[in-house]
Short mmCIF file of N, CA and C in Angstrom, two decimals:
data_model
loop_
_atom_site.label_atom_id
_atom_site.label_comp_id
_atom_site.label_asym_id
_atom_site.label_seq_id
_atom_site.Cartn_x
_atom_site.Cartn_y
_atom_site.Cartn_z
N MET A 30 -51.00 -8.60 2.97
CA MET A 30 -51.16 -7.16 3.65
C MET A 30 -51.18 -6.23 2.47
N LYS A 31 -52.11 -5.16 2.72
CA LYS A 31 -52.30 -4.45 1.74
C LYS A 31 -51.62 -3.08 1.98
N ARG A 32 -50.80 -2.54 0.94
CA ARG A 32 -50.06 -1.36 1.22
C ARG A 32 -50.80 -0.12 0.52
N PRO A 33 -50.70 0.99 1.36
CA PRO A 33 -51.44 2.23 0.89
C PRO A 33 -50.76 2.87 -0.39
N ASP A 34 -51.82 3.41 -1.35
CA ASP A 34 -51.14 4.01 -2.38
C ASP A 34 -50.51 5.30 -1.97
N PRO A 35 -49.85 6.13 -3.02
CA PRO A 35 -48.87 7.21 -2.50
C PRO A 35 -49.68 8.35 -1.81
N LEU A 36 -51.11 8.58 -2.29
CA LEU A 36 -51.82 9.76 -1.63
C LEU A 36 -52.11 9.37 -0.14
N ARG A 37 -52.58 7.86 -0.05
CA ARG A 37 -52.87 7.51 1.40
C ARG A 37 -51.59 7.61 2.23
N TRP A 38 -50.47 7.18 1.51
CA TRP A 38 -49.17 7.15 2.44
C TRP A 38 -48.82 8.57 2.86
N LEU A 39 -49.00 9.34 1.97
CA LEU A 39 -48.88 10.82 2.23
C LEU A 39 -49.50 11.28 3.47
N TRP A 40 -50.85 11.06 3.43
CA TRP A 40 -51.87 11.26 4.62
C TRP A 40 -51.19 10.56 5.85
N TYR A 41 -50.75 9.31 5.69
CA TYR A 41 -50.28 8.63 6.97
C TYR A 41 -49.08 9.24 7.38
N ALA A 42 -48.06 9.67 6.46
CA ALA A 42 -46.94 10.30 6.86
C ALA A 42 -47.26 11.71 7.46
N MET A 43 -48.16 12.23 7.30
CA MET A 43 -48.60 13.49 7.99
C MET A 43 -49.16 13.44 9.17
N GLY A 44 -49.59 12.08 9.58
CA GLY A 44 -50.01 11.88 10.93
C GLY A 44 -51.53 11.44 10.86
N GLY A 45 -52.06 11.12 9.51
CA GLY A 45 -53.33 10.65 9.46
C GLY A 45 -53.53 9.36 9.79
N ARG A 46 -54.88 8.81 9.97
CA ARG A 46 -55.01 7.42 10.29
C ARG A 46 -55.58 6.79 9.12
N LEU A 47 -55.02 5.52 8.72
CA LEU A 47 -55.46 4.80 7.67
C LEU A 47 -56.59 3.87 8.00
N SER A 48 -57.40 3.33 7.06
CA SER A 48 -58.35 2.29 7.45
C SER A 48 -57.87 1.21 7.84
N ILE A 49 -58.84 0.28 8.44
CA ILE A 49 -58.36 -0.88 9.04
C ILE A 49 -57.77 -1.92 8.21
N ARG A 50 -58.16 -1.79 6.95
CA ARG A 50 -57.52 -2.78 5.89
C ARG A 50 -55.94 -2.54 5.88
N TYR A 51 -55.44 -1.31 6.35
CA TYR A 51 -54.00 -1.29 6.28
C TYR A 51 -53.27 -1.35 7.54
N SER A 52 -53.94 -2.05 8.76
CA SER A 52 -53.47 -2.03 10.02
C SER A 52 -52.14 -2.96 10.01
N GLN A 53 -52.13 -4.06 9.28
CA GLN A 53 -50.93 -4.93 9.20
C GLN A 53 -49.80 -4.29 8.64
N TRP A 54 -50.03 -3.56 7.69
CA TRP A 54 -48.97 -2.86 6.95
C TRP A 54 -48.28 -1.68 7.99
N VAL A 55 -49.35 -1.13 8.70
CA VAL A 55 -48.89 -0.20 9.74
C VAL A 55 -48.02 -0.63 10.76
N LEU A 56 -48.50 -1.82 11.23
CA LEU A 56 -47.60 -2.67 12.26
C LEU A 56 -46.35 -3.07 11.68
N ARG A 57 -46.35 -3.45 10.34
CA ARG A 57 -44.97 -3.87 9.83
C ARG A 57 -44.18 -2.38 9.63
N ASP A 58 -44.65 -1.44 9.29
CA ASP A 58 -43.99 -0.19 9.04
C ASP A 58 -43.23 0.36 10.37
N VAL A 59 -43.96 0.15 11.43
CA VAL A 59 -43.31 0.61 12.82
C VAL A 59 -42.44 -0.45 13.46
N THR A 60 -42.54 -1.73 12.81
CA THR A 60 -41.65 -2.76 13.54
C THR A 60 -40.58 -3.28 12.56
N ALA A 61 -40.62 -3.04 11.22
CA ALA A 61 -39.77 -3.60 10.38
C ALA A 61 -38.25 -3.29 10.76
N PRO A 62 -37.17 -4.17 10.15
CA PRO A 62 -35.87 -3.72 10.62
C PRO A 62 -35.38 -2.47 10.22
N TRP A 63 -35.99 -1.77 9.40
CA TRP A 63 -35.60 -0.40 8.93
C TRP A 63 -36.48 0.67 9.52
N TRP A 64 -37.28 0.44 10.62
CA TRP A 64 -38.33 1.20 11.14
C TRP A 64 -37.86 2.57 11.52
N ARG A 65 -36.71 2.65 11.99
CA ARG A 65 -36.10 3.96 12.40
C ARG A 65 -35.91 4.95 10.96
N MET A 66 -35.29 4.47 10.15
CA MET A 66 -35.23 4.99 8.95
C MET A 66 -36.47 5.49 8.32
N ARG A 67 -37.55 4.66 8.30
CA ARG A 67 -38.88 4.96 7.98
C ARG A 67 -39.45 6.07 8.68
N SER A 68 -39.25 5.95 10.00
CA SER A 68 -39.94 7.16 10.79
C SER A 68 -39.16 8.30 10.67
N LEU A 69 -37.84 8.43 10.35
CA LEU A 69 -37.24 9.71 10.07
C LEU A 69 -37.64 10.14 8.58
N LEU A 70 -37.76 9.34 7.71
CA LEU A 70 -38.34 9.88 6.38
C LEU A 70 -39.84 10.36 6.62
N ARG A 71 -40.70 9.79 7.43
CA ARG A 71 -41.99 10.38 7.57
C ARG A 71 -41.83 11.68 8.33
N SER A 72 -40.94 11.79 9.26
CA SER A 72 -40.69 13.09 9.91
C SER A 72 -40.43 14.25 8.84
N LEU A 73 -39.41 13.81 8.09
CA LEU A 73 -38.73 14.74 6.98
C LEU A 73 -39.96 15.17 6.07
N VAL A 74 -40.98 14.15 5.70
CA VAL A 74 -42.07 14.52 5.01
C VAL A 74 -42.96 15.65 5.46
N GLN A 75 -43.00 15.57 6.95
CA GLN A 75 -43.76 16.56 7.71
C GLN A 75 -43.13 17.81 7.78
N ILE A 76 -41.75 17.81 7.75
CA ILE A 76 -41.10 19.10 8.03
C ILE A 76 -40.92 19.77 6.46
N LEU A 77 -40.74 19.04 5.52
CA LEU A 77 -40.50 19.71 4.11
C LEU A 77 -41.39 20.71 3.66
N PRO A 78 -42.88 20.55 3.72
CA PRO A 78 -43.61 21.79 3.36
C PRO A 78 -43.34 23.06 3.89
N VAL A 79 -43.05 23.02 5.33
CA VAL A 79 -42.88 24.30 6.13
C VAL A 79 -41.56 24.87 5.59
N ALA A 80 -40.56 23.95 5.44
CA ALA A 80 -39.20 24.42 4.87
C ALA A 80 -39.31 25.01 3.73
N VAL A 81 -39.97 24.55 2.76
CA VAL A 81 -40.30 25.06 1.39
C VAL A 81 -40.82 26.43 1.48
N LEU A 82 -41.89 26.43 2.38
CA LEU A 82 -42.62 27.76 2.54
C LEU A 82 -41.55 28.95 3.13
N ILE A 83 -40.99 28.49 4.16
CA ILE A 83 -39.86 29.30 4.65
C ILE A 83 -38.94 29.92 3.66
N TYR A 84 -38.59 29.08 2.92
CA TYR A 84 -37.41 29.52 1.97
C TYR A 84 -38.10 30.38 0.77
N VAL A 85 -39.21 30.01 0.50
CA VAL A 85 -39.98 30.85 -0.66
C VAL A 85 -40.34 32.14 -0.09
N LEU A 86 -41.11 32.22 1.02
CA LEU A 86 -41.71 33.41 1.52
C LEU A 86 -40.79 34.24 2.26
N LEU A 87 -39.70 34.00 2.89
CA LEU A 87 -38.98 34.92 3.72
C LEU A 87 -38.26 35.88 2.94
N PRO A 88 -38.51 37.06 3.12
CA PRO A 88 -37.88 38.24 2.28
C PRO A 88 -36.55 38.56 2.56
N THR A 89 -35.51 37.73 2.43
CA THR A 89 -34.18 38.13 2.86
C THR A 89 -33.28 37.33 1.74
N GLU A 90 -31.95 37.54 2.07
CA GLU A 90 -30.98 36.94 1.14
C GLU A 90 -31.15 35.39 1.09
N PRO A 91 -30.66 34.75 -0.09
CA PRO A 91 -30.93 33.25 -0.04
C PRO A 91 -30.14 32.48 0.91
N TRP A 92 -28.95 32.96 1.38
CA TRP A 92 -28.15 32.20 2.22
C TRP A 92 -28.88 32.27 3.61
N VAL A 93 -29.53 33.39 4.03
CA VAL A 93 -30.06 33.60 5.23
C VAL A 93 -31.34 32.58 5.18
N ARG A 94 -32.16 32.40 4.14
CA ARG A 94 -33.11 31.49 4.05
C ARG A 94 -32.79 30.14 4.17
N LEU A 95 -31.75 29.81 3.44
CA LEU A 95 -31.22 28.59 3.54
C LEU A 95 -30.74 28.05 4.98
N MET A 96 -30.16 28.99 5.57
CA MET A 96 -29.69 28.67 6.93
C MET A 96 -30.99 28.56 7.94
N ALA A 97 -31.98 29.30 7.78
CA ALA A 97 -33.14 29.14 8.48
C ALA A 97 -33.85 27.75 8.33
N VAL A 98 -33.75 27.23 6.89
CA VAL A 98 -34.45 26.03 6.53
C VAL A 98 -33.53 24.93 7.00
N LEU A 99 -32.18 24.95 7.05
CA LEU A 99 -31.45 23.85 7.55
C LEU A 99 -31.60 23.68 8.93
N GLY A 100 -31.43 25.04 9.95
CA GLY A 100 -31.69 25.16 11.16
C GLY A 100 -32.96 24.33 11.59
N GLY A 101 -34.05 24.77 10.97
CA GLY A 101 -35.30 24.14 11.23
C GLY A 101 -35.36 22.55 11.00
N LEU A 102 -34.67 22.09 9.87
CA LEU A 102 -34.78 20.78 9.69
C LEU A 102 -33.86 19.94 10.71
N PHE A 103 -32.75 20.74 11.17
CA PHE A 103 -31.99 20.09 12.27
C PHE A 103 -32.75 19.93 13.46
N VAL A 104 -33.46 20.89 13.94
CA VAL A 104 -34.08 20.86 15.31
C VAL A 104 -35.20 19.97 14.94
N GLY A 105 -36.05 19.89 13.93
CA GLY A 105 -37.12 19.07 13.72
C GLY A 105 -36.65 17.56 13.76
N MET A 106 -35.61 17.34 13.18
CA MET A 106 -35.01 15.90 13.11
C MET A 106 -34.49 15.41 14.67
N ILE A 107 -33.95 16.39 15.35
CA ILE A 107 -33.71 16.11 16.77
C ILE A 107 -35.06 15.58 17.49
N TYR A 108 -36.14 16.47 17.31
CA TYR A 108 -37.32 16.21 18.01
C TYR A 108 -37.96 14.68 17.46
N ALA A 109 -37.70 14.51 16.14
CA ALA A 109 -38.15 13.22 15.42
C ALA A 109 -37.55 11.99 16.12
N VAL A 110 -36.05 12.18 16.36
CA VAL A 110 -35.35 10.99 16.97
C VAL A 110 -35.71 11.08 18.37
N ALA A 111 -35.81 12.05 19.03
CA ALA A 111 -36.24 11.99 20.60
C ALA A 111 -37.56 11.23 20.79
N TYR A 112 -38.52 11.47 19.99
CA TYR A 112 -39.89 10.91 20.15
C TYR A 112 -40.30 9.77 19.13
N MET A 113 -39.27 9.14 18.61
CA MET A 113 -39.44 8.19 17.37
C MET A 113 -40.30 7.07 17.97
N GLU A 114 -39.97 6.51 19.07
CA GLU A 114 -40.60 5.37 19.75
C GLU A 114 -42.26 5.58 20.09
N GLU A 115 -42.50 6.72 20.63
CA GLU A 115 -43.69 7.17 21.07
C GLU A 115 -44.58 7.55 19.65
N ALA A 116 -43.97 8.19 18.77
CA ALA A 116 -44.79 8.21 17.58
C ALA A 116 -45.11 7.04 16.76
N CYS A 117 -44.13 5.99 16.83
CA CYS A 117 -44.52 4.82 16.23
C CYS A 117 -45.66 4.11 16.94
N GLU A 118 -45.54 4.06 18.28
CA GLU A 118 -46.65 3.50 19.22
C GLU A 118 -47.94 4.16 18.90
N SER A 119 -47.89 5.50 18.59
CA SER A 119 -49.25 6.17 18.44
C SER A 119 -49.78 5.77 17.02
N ARG A 120 -48.97 5.56 16.15
CA ARG A 120 -49.34 5.00 14.75
C ARG A 120 -49.89 3.73 14.79
N ALA A 121 -49.30 3.01 15.68
CA ALA A 121 -49.78 1.45 15.93
C ALA A 121 -51.26 1.48 16.62
N LEU A 122 -51.17 2.48 17.50
CA LEU A 122 -52.56 2.80 18.38
C LEU A 122 -53.65 3.16 17.46
N LYS A 123 -53.26 4.15 16.57
CA LYS A 123 -54.34 4.49 15.45
C LYS A 123 -54.79 3.42 14.53
N ALA A 124 -54.11 2.41 14.29
CA ALA A 124 -54.26 1.09 13.40
C ALA A 124 -55.05 0.23 14.13
N GLY A 125 -55.30 0.40 15.42
CA GLY A 125 -56.09 -0.67 16.25
C GLY A 125 -55.49 -1.50 17.13
N PHE A 126 -54.08 -1.26 17.21
CA PHE A 126 -53.49 -2.13 18.17
C PHE A 126 -53.33 -1.70 19.50
N LEU A 127 -52.98 -2.51 20.48
CA LEU A 127 -52.82 -1.98 21.89
C LEU A 127 -51.46 -1.24 21.98
N ARG A 128 -51.68 -0.30 22.90
CA ARG A 128 -50.37 0.37 23.20
C ARG A 128 -49.25 -0.77 23.70
N GLY A 129 -48.22 -0.46 23.13
CA GLY A 129 -46.94 -1.51 23.53
C GLY A 129 -46.74 -2.61 22.50
N THR A 130 -47.83 -2.74 21.72
CA THR A 130 -47.71 -3.82 20.61
C THR A 130 -46.46 -3.75 19.77
N ALA A 131 -46.19 -2.44 19.19
CA ALA A 131 -45.03 -2.23 18.22
C ALA A 131 -43.73 -2.54 19.05
N GLN A 132 -43.62 -2.00 20.42
CA GLN A 132 -42.28 -2.24 21.03
C GLN A 132 -42.18 -3.72 21.28
N GLN A 133 -43.29 -4.41 21.79
CA GLN A 133 -43.18 -5.84 21.90
C GLN A 133 -42.79 -6.70 20.62
N VAL A 134 -43.24 -6.29 19.56
CA VAL A 134 -42.94 -7.04 18.08
C VAL A 134 -41.39 -6.64 18.08
N ARG A 135 -40.86 -5.51 18.09
CA ARG A 135 -39.52 -5.18 17.96
C ARG A 135 -38.72 -5.93 18.74
N ASP A 136 -39.10 -5.82 20.16
CA ASP A 136 -38.23 -6.72 21.15
C ASP A 136 -38.22 -8.15 20.93
N GLU A 137 -39.22 -8.73 20.41
CA GLU A 137 -39.27 -10.20 20.13
C GLU A 137 -38.24 -10.36 18.85
N ARG A 138 -38.29 -9.57 17.89
CA ARG A 138 -37.51 -9.76 16.74
C ARG A 138 -36.00 -9.67 17.16
N GLN A 139 -35.79 -8.55 18.03
CA GLN A 139 -34.54 -8.28 18.56
C GLN A 139 -33.85 -9.49 19.53
N ALA A 140 -34.79 -10.14 20.21
CA ALA A 140 -34.45 -11.19 21.13
C ALA A 140 -34.04 -12.39 20.16
N ALA A 141 -34.63 -12.58 18.96
CA ALA A 141 -34.50 -13.82 18.20
C ALA A 141 -33.16 -13.43 17.36
N ARG A 142 -32.82 -12.27 16.99
CA ARG A 142 -31.54 -12.05 16.42
C ARG A 142 -30.44 -12.01 17.45
N ARG A 143 -30.68 -11.61 18.70
CA ARG A 143 -29.73 -11.71 19.72
C ARG A 143 -29.27 -13.19 20.19
N ASP A 144 -30.32 -13.98 20.14
CA ASP A 144 -30.16 -15.38 20.45
C ASP A 144 -29.33 -16.16 19.45
N ARG A 145 -29.61 -15.68 18.00
CA ARG A 145 -28.83 -16.17 16.98
C ARG A 145 -27.29 -15.83 17.17
N GLY A 146 -27.15 -14.59 17.50
CA GLY A 146 -25.76 -13.97 17.58
C GLY A 146 -25.11 -14.62 18.78
N VAL A 147 -25.68 -14.93 19.97
CA VAL A 147 -25.05 -15.51 20.98
C VAL A 147 -24.68 -17.06 20.57
N ARG A 148 -25.59 -17.70 20.02
CA ARG A 148 -25.45 -19.13 19.54
C ARG A 148 -24.34 -19.13 18.57
N ARG A 149 -24.14 -18.15 17.64
CA ARG A 149 -22.99 -18.16 16.70
C ARG A 149 -21.70 -17.93 17.51
N TYR A 150 -21.83 -17.00 18.35
CA TYR A 150 -20.54 -16.59 19.15
C TYR A 150 -20.02 -17.96 19.89
N ALA A 151 -20.98 -18.69 20.57
CA ALA A 151 -20.66 -19.73 21.32
C ALA A 151 -19.97 -20.81 20.50
N GLU A 152 -20.67 -20.93 19.24
CA GLU A 152 -19.91 -22.04 18.30
C GLU A 152 -18.82 -21.72 17.89
N GLN A 153 -18.31 -20.44 17.75
CA GLN A 153 -17.15 -19.99 17.12
C GLN A 153 -16.07 -19.89 18.34
N PHE A 154 -16.35 -19.35 19.51
CA PHE A 154 -15.26 -18.95 20.46
C PHE A 154 -15.35 -20.02 21.61
N ARG A 155 -16.39 -20.47 21.93
CA ARG A 155 -16.57 -21.46 23.23
C ARG A 155 -16.12 -22.71 22.81
N ARG A 156 -15.19 -23.34 23.60
CA ARG A 156 -14.85 -24.60 23.49
C ARG A 156 -15.36 -25.48 24.92
N ASP A 157 -15.28 -26.86 24.74
CA ASP A 157 -15.72 -27.71 25.81
C ASP A 157 -14.53 -27.61 26.97
N GLU A 158 -13.33 -27.61 26.39
CA GLU A 158 -12.07 -27.71 27.15
C GLU A 158 -11.43 -26.20 27.20
N PRO A 159 -10.84 -25.94 28.35
CA PRO A 159 -10.22 -24.48 28.43
C PRO A 159 -9.07 -24.62 27.45
N PRO A 160 -8.89 -23.30 26.91
CA PRO A 160 -7.74 -23.15 25.92
C PRO A 160 -6.34 -23.38 26.58
N GLU A 161 -5.44 -23.82 25.74
CA GLU A 161 -4.16 -24.15 26.28
C GLU A 161 -3.43 -22.84 26.43
N LEU A 162 -2.95 -22.54 27.74
CA LEU A 162 -1.91 -21.50 27.72
C LEU A 162 -0.50 -21.72 27.41
N PRO A 163 0.17 -20.79 26.93
CA PRO A 163 1.76 -20.94 26.70
C PRO A 163 2.35 -21.24 28.03
N PRO A 164 3.42 -21.94 27.83
CA PRO A 164 4.34 -22.11 29.12
C PRO A 164 4.80 -20.73 29.54
N PRO A 165 4.87 -20.85 30.86
CA PRO A 165 5.43 -19.43 31.54
C PRO A 165 6.88 -19.31 30.95
N THR A 166 7.19 -18.04 30.81
CA THR A 166 8.71 -17.75 30.39
C THR A 166 9.33 -17.43 31.76
N PRO A 167 10.70 -17.98 31.87
CA PRO A 167 11.28 -17.65 33.06
C PRO A 167 11.84 -16.23 33.05
N ARG A 168 11.69 -15.76 34.32
CA ARG A 168 12.10 -14.28 34.60
C ARG A 168 13.62 -14.32 34.79
N SER A 169 14.28 -13.35 34.26
CA SER A 169 15.69 -13.27 34.71
C SER A 169 15.87 -12.29 35.77
N SER A 170 16.63 -12.47 36.95
CA SER A 170 16.78 -11.53 37.97
C SER A 170 18.01 -10.81 37.56
N ALA A 171 17.96 -9.58 37.40
CA ALA A 171 18.91 -8.68 37.17
C ALA A 171 18.87 -7.67 38.14
#
C-alpha cells in the first residue's frame, strides 16, 4: 500500500483526487479504526486557512477576531460530523471504489469486533446450568 507524500496528502485533505496507485491507502484511510478522527483532522485542515485569513484580515479587536474564528471552527466541525460518512464515501468513490464500499468494510470490521465481544461475554457470564439463587428469607408478619 503506497502512502501519499505530505503535499499529496494536503491535496487529498482539501478534497482532491489521488491517483489510482493510492486507492488502497484511501480505502484504509476511510475505514481504519480511527477513521472518524482522521476525517475530523481533514476537515480541520480545510477550515484552517479560512480561519487564519479571518483572524489576520478582519479589522477589529483581537478578541472579536478570535471569537469569529472559534465560532466558524465550531460550526464547521458540526457540519464535518454531520456529513462524515458521506464525505468518506465520496473519497472512496474518487479512489475508484463503488458507492457503499467504505461502509461495507467498516460494517464487516464492526461485525467481527462485535462477534468477539459476544463470545467473550458468553464465556465469562453464561453458564450451562442456571445460577443458584439464595434461599428465600422468611417474612415476618407484623
